[in-house]
Amino acid sequence: MTVVLITGAGRGIGRAITEAYLARPNHTVIGSVRNKADPKYQDLRSFPVASGSKLILVSIEGTSLTDPQQAVDDIKAAGIDHVDVVIANAAVSPPLVPMDTIPIKDVEECFRTNTLSPLLLFQALKPLLDRSTSPKWMSVSSAVGSITNIPVFGLYAVSAYGISKAGLNWFTMGLHTGNEKLIAFSVHPGLVQTEMGNEGARSIGMELAPTTIEQSVSRLLASVDQATREKTSGKFINLDDGSEIPY
């Protein structure tokens, strides 16, 4: 039985990843949503489920410092004794404004959700990851988290999101460096046709983000399937073309 945990399973890319893994046989898919009791998330339970597979929902509100541990406690209570794959996908992005005027509360919310929550989740999950024969951690990051590319792309107006994603990348490289058994890497999924992605596309004059959710999920799952410690771990990968993005 392969156990996969996906954060941000309630919408966008995370929702589609959850559906895709449930279509695979013998998979326990753990999806985190902001509040598993909220009726708007119950339709996740209507996804087609392959033989031997099942869905478990847990609650992780991104800014909470206690939800990640509680979610893992709930996972253990459900009889899960290991986790093979974590896709840290949940994220927020505030309105794009220059660093001169960005509200600090937006920076704090971004950092709590996009950086601290994955760190807290890893701390809580580590014993379960250690029990996997080949544990994998994918951080769904963004090209705007590349410090090297700030002057290349002029990312001054995406400061809160960029700072948090740079922090996520640092954390992910730390996982790679400090855990010899773990395959840990960051990915840029492309500008995807989600609510957040389309909003970002419009901010740069595009009508719609260029990458469909289906294309993005196909690339994400292939990247996880093919990831190895030698060739993938510690890298920041552009899923649009497979190239490596500089940190």
PDB file of C-alpha atoms in Angstrom:
ATOM      1  CA  MET A   1       0.000   0.000   0.000  1.00  0.00           C
ATOM      2  CA  THR A   2       1.394   3.374  -1.074  1.00  0.00           C
ATOM      3  CA  VAL A   3       0.476   6.260   1.226  1.00  0.00           C
ATOM      4  CA  VAL A   4       0.409   9.757  -0.276  1.00  0.00           C
ATOM      5  CA  LEU A   5      -0.287  13.002   1.577  1.00  0.00           C
ATOM      6  CA  ILE A   6      -1.316  16.084  -0.401  1.00  0.00           C
ATOM      7  CA  THR A   7      -1.782  19.479   1.235  1.00  0.00           C
ATOM      8  CA  GLY A   8      -4.248  21.919  -0.258  1.00  0.00           C
ATOM      9  CA  ALA A   9      -6.418  19.109  -1.614  1.00  0.00           C
ATOM     10  CA  GLY A  10      -9.581  21.181  -1.627  1.00  0.00           C
ATOM     11  CA  ARG A  11      -9.025  23.128  -4.823  1.00  0.00           C
ATOM     12  CA  GLY A  12      -6.844  23.736  -7.852  1.00  0.00           C
ATOM     13  CA  ILE A  13      -3.797  21.557  -8.417  1.00  0.00           C
ATOM     14  CA  GLY A  14      -4.131  19.779  -5.066  1.00  0.00           C
ATOM     15  CA  ARG A  15      -7.676  18.697  -5.825  1.00  0.00           C
ATOM     16  CA  ALA A  16      -6.655  17.298  -9.210  1.00  0.00           C
ATOM     17  CA  ILE A  17      -3.624  15.503  -7.719  1.00  0.00           C
ATOM     18  CA  THR A  18      -5.899  13.893  -5.141  1.00  0.00           C
ATOM     19  CA  GLU A  19      -8.256  12.657  -7.850  1.00  0.00           C
ATOM     20  CA  ALA A  20      -5.354  11.293  -9.912  1.00  0.00           C
ATOM     21  CA  TYR A  21      -3.830   9.306  -7.037  1.00  0.00           C
ATOM     22  CA  LEU A  22      -7.212   7.859  -6.058  1.00  0.00           C
ATOM     23  CA  ALA A  23      -7.462   6.468  -9.589  1.00  0.00           C
ATOM     24  CA  ARG A  24      -4.366   4.365  -8.880  1.00  0.00           C
ATOM     25  CA  PRO A  25      -4.911   0.993  -7.181  1.00  0.00           C
ATOM     26  CA  ASN A  26      -3.657   0.293  -3.664  1.00  0.00           C
ATOM     27  CA  HIS A  27      -3.149   3.924  -2.675  1.00  0.00           C
ATOM     28  CA  THR A  28      -4.166   5.552   0.577  1.00  0.00           C
ATOM     29  CA  VAL A  29      -4.565   9.225  -0.296  1.00  0.00           C
ATOM     30  CA  ILE A  30      -4.524  11.687   2.589  1.00  0.00           C
ATOM     31  CA  GLY A  31      -5.803  15.102   1.561  1.00  0.00           C
ATOM     32  CA  SER A  32      -5.501  18.141   3.787  1.00  0.00           C
ATOM     33  CA  VAL A  33      -8.164  20.850   3.544  1.00  0.00           C
ATOM     34  CA  ARG A  34      -8.771  23.902   5.698  1.00  0.00           C
ATOM     35  CA  ASN A  35     -11.640  22.242   7.567  1.00  0.00           C
ATOM     36  CA  LYS A  36     -12.576  18.660   6.769  1.00  0.00           C
ATOM     37  CA  ALA A  37     -16.056  19.206   8.264  1.00  0.00           C
ATOM     38  CA  ASP A  38     -16.866  21.964   5.764  1.00  0.00           C
ATOM     39  CA  PRO A  39     -19.548  20.664   3.350  1.00  0.00           C
ATOM     40  CA  LYS A  40     -17.752  22.198   0.363  1.00  0.00           C
ATOM     41  CA  TYR A  41     -15.008  19.573   0.647  1.00  0.00           C
ATOM     42  CA  GLN A  42     -17.289  16.543   0.814  1.00  0.00           C
ATOM     43  CA  ASP A  43     -17.421  16.165  -2.968  1.00  0.00           C
ATOM     44  CA  LEU A  44     -13.816  14.964  -2.780  1.00  0.00           C
ATOM     45  CA  ARG A  45     -15.322  11.733  -1.468  1.00  0.00           C
ATOM     46  CA  SER A  46     -17.188  11.286  -4.762  1.00  0.00           C
ATOM     47  CA  PHE A  47     -14.007  10.866  -6.835  1.00  0.00           C
ATOM     48  CA  PRO A  48     -13.669   7.455  -8.525  1.00  0.00           C
ATOM     49  CA  VAL A  49     -11.533   5.162  -6.362  1.00  0.00           C
ATOM     50  CA  ALA A  50      -9.416   2.323  -7.761  1.00  0.00           C
ATOM     51  CA  SER A  51      -9.283  -1.132  -6.207  1.00  0.00           C
ATOM     52  CA  GLY A  52      -7.669  -1.119  -2.778  1.00  0.00           C
ATOM     53  CA  SER A  53      -7.493   2.678  -2.584  1.00  0.00           C
ATOM     54  CA  LYS A  54      -9.154   5.096  -0.177  1.00  0.00           C
ATOM     55  CA  LEU A  55      -9.324   8.766   0.803  1.00  0.00           C
ATOM     56  CA  ILE A  56      -8.650  10.214   4.251  1.00  0.00           C
ATOM     57  CA  LEU A  57      -9.323  13.920   4.854  1.00  0.00           C
ATOM     58  CA  VAL A  58      -7.503  15.906   7.542  1.00  0.00           C
ATOM     59  CA  SER A  59      -7.708  19.558   8.545  1.00  0.00           C
ATOM     60  CA  ILE A  60      -4.740  21.895   8.104  1.00  0.00           C
ATOM     61  CA  GLU A  61      -5.489  25.617   8.099  1.00  0.00           C
ATOM     62  CA  GLY A  62      -2.356  27.139   6.642  1.00  0.00           C
ATOM     63  CA  THR A  63      -1.641  29.749   9.308  1.00  0.00           C
ATOM     64  CA  SER A  64      -2.210  27.362  12.232  1.00  0.00           C
ATOM     65  CA  LEU A  65       0.848  26.308  14.196  1.00  0.00           C
ATOM     66  CA  THR A  66      -0.964  23.308  15.708  1.00  0.00           C
ATOM     67  CA  ASP A  67      -2.984  21.834  12.827  1.00  0.00           C
ATOM     68  CA  PRO A  68      -0.079  19.919  11.223  1.00  0.00           C
ATOM     69  CA  GLN A  69       0.591  17.904  14.390  1.00  0.00           C
ATOM     70  CA  GLN A  70      -3.123  17.318  14.953  1.00  0.00           C
ATOM     71  CA  ALA A  71      -3.483  16.126  11.355  1.00  0.00           C
ATOM     72  CA  VAL A  72      -0.687  13.603  11.836  1.00  0.00           C
ATOM     73  CA  ASP A  73      -2.265  12.441  15.094  1.00  0.00           C
ATOM     74  CA  ASP A  74      -5.493  11.872  13.143  1.00  0.00           C
ATOM     75  CA  ILE A  75      -3.585   9.976  10.449  1.00  0.00           C
ATOM     76  CA  LYS A  76      -2.074   7.655  13.048  1.00  0.00           C
ATOM     77  CA  ALA A  77      -5.481   7.171  14.673  1.00  0.00           C
ATOM     78  CA  ALA A  78      -6.769   6.035  11.266  1.00  0.00           C
ATOM     79  CA  GLY A  79      -4.203   3.218  11.307  1.00  0.00           C
ATOM     80  CA  ILE A  80      -1.580   4.768   9.040  1.00  0.00           C
ATOM     81  CA  ASP A  81       1.906   3.669  10.126  1.00  0.00           C
ATOM     82  CA  HIS A  82       4.001   5.155   7.301  1.00  0.00           C
ATOM     83  CA  VAL A  83       3.892   7.816   4.587  1.00  0.00           C
ATOM     84  CA  ASP A  84       5.644   7.320   1.242  1.00  0.00           C
ATOM     85  CA  VAL A  85       4.991  10.587  -0.588  1.00  0.00           C
ATOM     86  CA  VAL A  86       4.272  14.120   0.592  1.00  0.00           C
ATOM     87  CA  ILE A  87       3.234  16.784  -1.904  1.00  0.00           C
ATOM     88  CA  ALA A  88       3.397  20.106  -0.060  1.00  0.00           C
ATOM     89  CA  ASN A  89       1.086  22.018  -2.353  1.00  0.00           C
ATOM     90  CA  ALA A  90      -1.050  24.320  -0.173  1.00  0.00           C
ATOM     91  CA  ALA A  91      -0.264  27.989  -0.713  1.00  0.00           C
ATOM     92  CA  VAL A  92      -1.651  31.501  -0.610  1.00  0.00           C
ATOM     93  CA  SER A  93      -0.727  34.555  -2.666  1.00  0.00           C
ATOM     94  CA  PRO A  94      -1.835  38.058  -1.661  1.00  0.00           C
ATOM     95  CA  PRO A  95      -2.454  40.899  -4.139  1.00  0.00           C
ATOM     96  CA  LEU A  96       0.677  41.844  -6.073  1.00  0.00           C
ATOM     97  CA  VAL A  97       1.997  45.142  -4.757  1.00  0.00           C
ATOM     98  CA  PRO A  98       5.531  46.608  -4.538  1.00  0.00           C
ATOM     99  CA  MET A  99       7.640  45.901  -1.483  1.00  0.00           C
ATOM    100  CA  ASP A 100       7.356  49.579  -0.529  1.00  0.00           C
ATOM    101  CA  THR A 101       3.682  49.226   0.346  1.00  0.00           C
ATOM    102  CA  ILE A 102       2.946  45.553   0.982  1.00  0.00           C
ATOM    103  CA  PRO A 103       1.104  45.008   4.282  1.00  0.00           C
ATOM    104  CA  ILE A 104       3.215  43.044   6.726  1.00  0.00           C
ATOM    105  CA  LYS A 105       0.160  40.928   7.568  1.00  0.00           C
ATOM    106  CA  ASP A 106       0.239  39.638   3.967  1.00  0.00           C
ATOM    107  CA  VAL A 107       3.903  38.708   4.304  1.00  0.00           C
ATOM    108  CA  GLU A 108       3.202  36.949   7.603  1.00  0.00           C
ATOM    109  CA  GLU A 109       0.240  34.988   6.186  1.00  0.00           C
ATOM    110  CA  CYS A 110       2.306  33.911   3.183  1.00  0.00           C
ATOM    111  CA  PHE A 111       5.235  32.837   5.316  1.00  0.00           C
ATOM    112  CA  ARG A 112       3.073  30.920   7.794  1.00  0.00           C
ATOM    113  CA  THR A 113       1.164  29.072   5.057  1.00  0.00           C
ATOM    114  CA  ASN A 114       3.838  28.593   2.399  1.00  0.00           C
ATOM    115  CA  THR A 115       6.920  28.034   4.581  1.00  0.00           C
ATOM    116  CA  LEU A 116       6.186  27.368   8.256  1.00  0.00           C
ATOM    117  CA  SER A 117       3.278  24.978   7.698  1.00  0.00           C
ATOM    118  CA  PRO A 118       5.367  22.583   5.549  1.00  0.00           C
ATOM    119  CA  LEU A 119       8.142  22.700   8.168  1.00  0.00           C
ATOM    120  CA  LEU A 120       5.695  21.861  10.959  1.00  0.00           C
ATOM    121  CA  LEU A 121       4.182  19.096   8.850  1.00  0.00           C
ATOM    122  CA  PHE A 122       7.599  17.558   8.227  1.00  0.00           C
ATOM    123  CA  GLN A 123       8.436  17.645  11.929  1.00  0.00           C
ATOM    124  CA  ALA A 124       5.199  15.827  12.738  1.00  0.00           C
ATOM    125  CA  LEU A 125       5.491  13.376   9.834  1.00  0.00           C
ATOM    126  CA  LYS A 126       9.163  12.451  10.125  1.00  0.00           C
ATOM    127  CA  PRO A 127       8.618   9.193  12.078  1.00  0.00           C
ATOM    128  CA  LEU A 128       6.127   8.041   9.433  1.00  0.00           C
ATOM    129  CA  LEU A 129       8.424   9.049   6.565  1.00  0.00           C
ATOM    130  CA  ASP A 130      11.270   7.160   8.232  1.00  0.00           C
ATOM    131  CA  ARG A 131       9.172   3.987   8.032  1.00  0.00           C
ATOM    132  CA  SER A 132       8.838   4.226   4.246  1.00  0.00           C
ATOM    133  CA  THR A 133      11.287   2.258   2.117  1.00  0.00           C
ATOM    134  CA  SER A 134      11.674   5.203  -0.291  1.00  0.00           C
ATOM    135  CA  PRO A 135      10.181   8.408   1.137  1.00  0.00           C
ATOM    136  CA  LYS A 136       9.646  11.358  -1.192  1.00  0.00           C
ATOM    137  CA  TRP A 137       8.866  14.997  -0.449  1.00  0.00           C
ATOM    138  CA  MET A 138       7.846  17.363  -3.248  1.00  0.00           C
ATOM    139  CA  SER A 139       7.497  21.058  -2.443  1.00  0.00           C
ATOM    140  CA  VAL A 140       5.272  22.807  -4.977  1.00  0.00           C
ATOM    141  CA  SER A 141       7.176  26.061  -5.202  1.00  0.00           C
ATOM    142  CA  SER A 142       7.306  28.772  -7.861  1.00  0.00           C
ATOM    143  CA  ALA A 143       9.888  30.328 -10.145  1.00  0.00           C
ATOM    144  CA  VAL A 144       9.359  33.582  -8.245  1.00  0.00           C
ATOM    145  CA  GLY A 145      11.084  31.890  -5.293  1.00  0.00           C
ATOM    146  CA  SER A 146      14.372  31.917  -7.196  1.00  0.00           C
ATOM    147  CA  ILE A 147      16.604  34.565  -5.605  1.00  0.00           C
ATOM    148  CA  THR A 148      18.976  34.352  -8.574  1.00  0.00           C
ATOM    149  CA  ASN A 149      16.186  35.303 -10.978  1.00  0.00           C
ATOM    150  CA  ILE A 150      14.876  38.360  -9.112  1.00  0.00           C
ATOM    151  CA  PRO A 151      16.791  40.808 -11.362  1.00  0.00           C
ATOM    152  CA  VAL A 152      16.041  38.713 -14.452  1.00  0.00           C
ATOM    153  CA  PHE A 153      12.251  38.761 -14.136  1.00  0.00           C
ATOM    154  CA  GLY A 154      11.723  41.912 -12.056  1.00  0.00           C
ATOM    155  CA  LEU A 155       9.849  40.267  -9.188  1.00  0.00           C
ATOM    156  CA  TYR A 156       9.576  43.347  -6.954  1.00  0.00           C
ATOM    157  CA  ALA A 157       5.754  43.222  -6.880  1.00  0.00           C
ATOM    158  CA  VAL A 158       5.511  39.587  -5.779  1.00  0.00           C
ATOM    159  CA  SER A 159       7.606  40.070  -2.657  1.00  0.00           C
ATOM    160  CA  ALA A 160       5.402  38.321  -0.059  1.00  0.00           C
ATOM    161  CA  TYR A 161       4.854  35.263  -2.238  1.00  0.00           C
ATOM    162  CA  GLY A 162       8.453  35.230  -3.460  1.00  0.00           C
ATOM    163  CA  ILE A 163       9.943  35.495   0.027  1.00  0.00           C
ATOM    164  CA  SER A 164       7.788  32.607   1.250  1.00  0.00           C
ATOM    165  CA  LYS A 165       8.647  30.400  -1.728  1.00  0.00           C
ATOM    166  CA  ALA A 166      12.369  31.156  -1.347  1.00  0.00           C
ATOM    167  CA  GLY A 167      11.975  30.027   2.260  1.00  0.00           C
ATOM    168  CA  LEU A 168      10.198  26.871   1.095  1.00  0.00           C
ATOM    169  CA  ASN A 169      13.074  26.134  -1.288  1.00  0.00           C
ATOM    170  CA  TRP A 170      15.640  26.612   1.503  1.00  0.00           C
ATOM    171  CA  PHE A 171      13.640  24.267   3.733  1.00  0.00           C
ATOM    172  CA  THR A 172      13.430  21.657   0.969  1.00  0.00           C
ATOM    173  CA  MET A 173      17.165  21.758   0.287  1.00  0.00           C
ATOM    174  CA  GLY A 174      17.632  21.374   4.030  1.00  0.00           C
ATOM    175  CA  LEU A 175      15.513  18.216   3.953  1.00  0.00           C
ATOM    176  CA  HIS A 176      17.705  16.840   1.183  1.00  0.00           C
ATOM    177  CA  THR A 177      20.933  17.676   2.993  1.00  0.00           C
ATOM    178  CA  GLY A 178      19.883  16.460   6.427  1.00  0.00           C
ATOM    179  CA  ASN A 179      18.075  13.237   5.523  1.00  0.00           C
ATOM    180  CA  GLU A 180      20.113  10.779   3.478  1.00  0.00           C
ATOM    181  CA  LYS A 181      17.174   8.459   2.844  1.00  0.00           C
ATOM    182  CA  LEU A 182      14.688  11.147   1.791  1.00  0.00           C
ATOM    183  CA  ILE A 183      14.165  12.269  -1.813  1.00  0.00           C
ATOM    184  CA  ALA A 184      13.294  15.956  -1.372  1.00  0.00           C
ATOM    185  CA  PHE A 185      12.937  18.480  -4.186  1.00  0.00           C
ATOM    186  CA  SER A 186      11.099  21.636  -5.218  1.00  0.00           C
ATOM    187  CA  VAL A 187       9.162  22.148  -8.435  1.00  0.00           C
ATOM    188  CA  HIS A 188       7.795  25.079 -10.400  1.00  0.00           C
ATOM    189  CA  PRO A 189       4.538  23.702 -11.849  1.00  0.00           C
ATOM    190  CA  GLY A 190       4.264  26.446 -14.441  1.00  0.00           C
ATOM    191  CA  LEU A 191       1.609  29.128 -14.607  1.00  0.00           C
ATOM    192  CA  VAL A 192      -1.433  26.886 -14.211  1.00  0.00           C
ATOM    193  CA  GLN A 193      -5.107  27.511 -14.958  1.00  0.00           C
ATOM    194  CA  THR A 194      -6.200  27.659 -11.332  1.00  0.00           C
ATOM    195  CA  GLU A 195      -7.832  30.619  -9.615  1.00  0.00           C
ATOM    196  CA  MET A 196      -4.436  31.766  -8.342  1.00  0.00           C
ATOM    197  CA  GLY A 197      -2.637  31.019 -11.607  1.00  0.00           C
ATOM    198  CA  ASN A 198      -5.148  32.828 -13.797  1.00  0.00           C
ATOM    199  CA  GLU A 199      -5.025  35.844 -11.496  1.00  0.00           C
ATOM    200  CA  GLY A 200      -1.245  35.894 -11.850  1.00  0.00           C
ATOM    201  CA  ALA A 201      -1.526  35.555 -15.624  1.00  0.00           C
ATOM    202  CA  ARG A 202      -3.903  38.521 -15.844  1.00  0.00           C
ATOM    203  CA  SER A 203      -1.485  40.619 -13.789  1.00  0.00           C
ATOM    204  CA  ILE A 204       1.080  40.267 -16.586  1.00  0.00           C
ATOM    205  CA  GLY A 205      -1.354  40.885 -19.418  1.00  0.00           C
ATOM    206  CA  MET A 206      -2.390  37.322 -20.261  1.00  0.00           C
ATOM    207  CA  GLU A 207      -6.026  36.317 -20.601  1.00  0.00           C
ATOM    208  CA  LEU A 208      -5.441  32.862 -19.149  1.00  0.00           C
ATOM    209  CA  ALA A 209      -2.558  30.898 -17.644  1.00  0.00           C
ATOM    210  CA  PRO A 210      -0.894  28.755 -20.342  1.00  0.00           C
ATOM    211  CA  THR A 211      -0.758  25.408 -18.514  1.00  0.00           C
ATOM    212  CA  THR A 212      -3.917  23.375 -17.957  1.00  0.00           C
ATOM    213  CA  ILE A 213      -4.498  21.651 -14.636  1.00  0.00           C
ATOM    214  CA  GLU A 214      -4.416  18.297 -16.437  1.00  0.00           C
ATOM    215  CA  GLN A 215      -1.007  19.048 -17.969  1.00  0.00           C
ATOM    216  CA  SER A 216       0.357  20.219 -14.634  1.00  0.00           C
ATOM    217  CA  VAL A 217      -0.866  17.180 -12.698  1.00  0.00           C
ATOM    218  CA  SER A 218       0.477  14.776 -15.312  1.00  0.00           C
ATOM    219  CA  ARG A 219       3.920  16.384 -15.022  1.00  0.00           C
ATOM    220  CA  LEU A 220       3.785  16.491 -11.223  1.00  0.00           C
ATOM    221  CA  LEU A 221       2.936  12.812 -10.875  1.00  0.00           C
ATOM    222  CA  ALA A 222       5.552  11.793 -13.435  1.00  0.00           C
ATOM    223  CA  SER A 223       8.138  13.838 -11.539  1.00  0.00           C
ATOM    224  CA  VAL A 224       7.287  12.075  -8.275  1.00  0.00           C
ATOM    225  CA  ASP A 225       7.261   8.641  -9.921  1.00  0.00           C
ATOM    226  CA  GLN A 226      10.659   9.157 -11.548  1.00  0.00           C
ATOM    227  CA  ALA A 227      12.377  10.978  -8.678  1.00  0.00           C
ATOM    228  CA  THR A 228      15.576   9.463  -7.309  1.00  0.00           C
ATOM    229  CA  ARG A 229      18.000  10.516  -4.621  1.00  0.00           C
ATOM    230  CA  GLU A 230      20.835  10.760  -7.159  1.00  0.00           C
ATOM    231  CA  LYS A 231      19.122  12.616 -10.004  1.00  0.00           C
ATOM    232  CA  THR A 232      16.314  14.613  -8.393  1.00  0.00           C
ATOM    233  CA  SER A 233      16.790  15.249  -4.688  1.00  0.00           C
ATOM    234  CA  GLY A 234      17.977  18.730  -3.741  1.00  0.00           C
ATOM    235  CA  LYS A 235      16.993  20.246  -7.072  1.00  0.00           C
ATOM    236  CA  PHE A 236      14.512  22.958  -8.076  1.00  0.00           C
ATOM    237  CA  ILE A 237      12.839  21.732 -11.256  1.00  0.00           C
ATOM    238  CA  ASN A 238      10.805  23.601 -13.862  1.00  0.00           C
ATOM    239  CA  LEU A 239       8.055  21.164 -14.829  1.00  0.00           C
ATOM    240  CA  ASP A 240       7.320  23.136 -18.001  1.00  0.00           C
ATOM    241  CA  ASP A 241      10.471  21.811 -19.645  1.00  0.00           C
ATOM    242  CA  GLY A 242      12.328  19.701 -17.074  1.00  0.00           C
ATOM    243  CA  SER A 243      15.133  22.225 -16.648  1.00  0.00           C
ATOM    244  CA  GLU A 244      16.720  23.081 -13.309  1.00  0.00           C
ATOM    245  CA  ILE A 245      15.967  26.513 -11.845  1.00  0.00           C
ATOM    246  CA  PRO A 246      18.787  28.238  -9.924  1.00  0.00           C
ATOM    247  CA  TYR A 247      18.072  28.897  -6.274  1.00  0.00           C
TER     248      TYR A 247
END
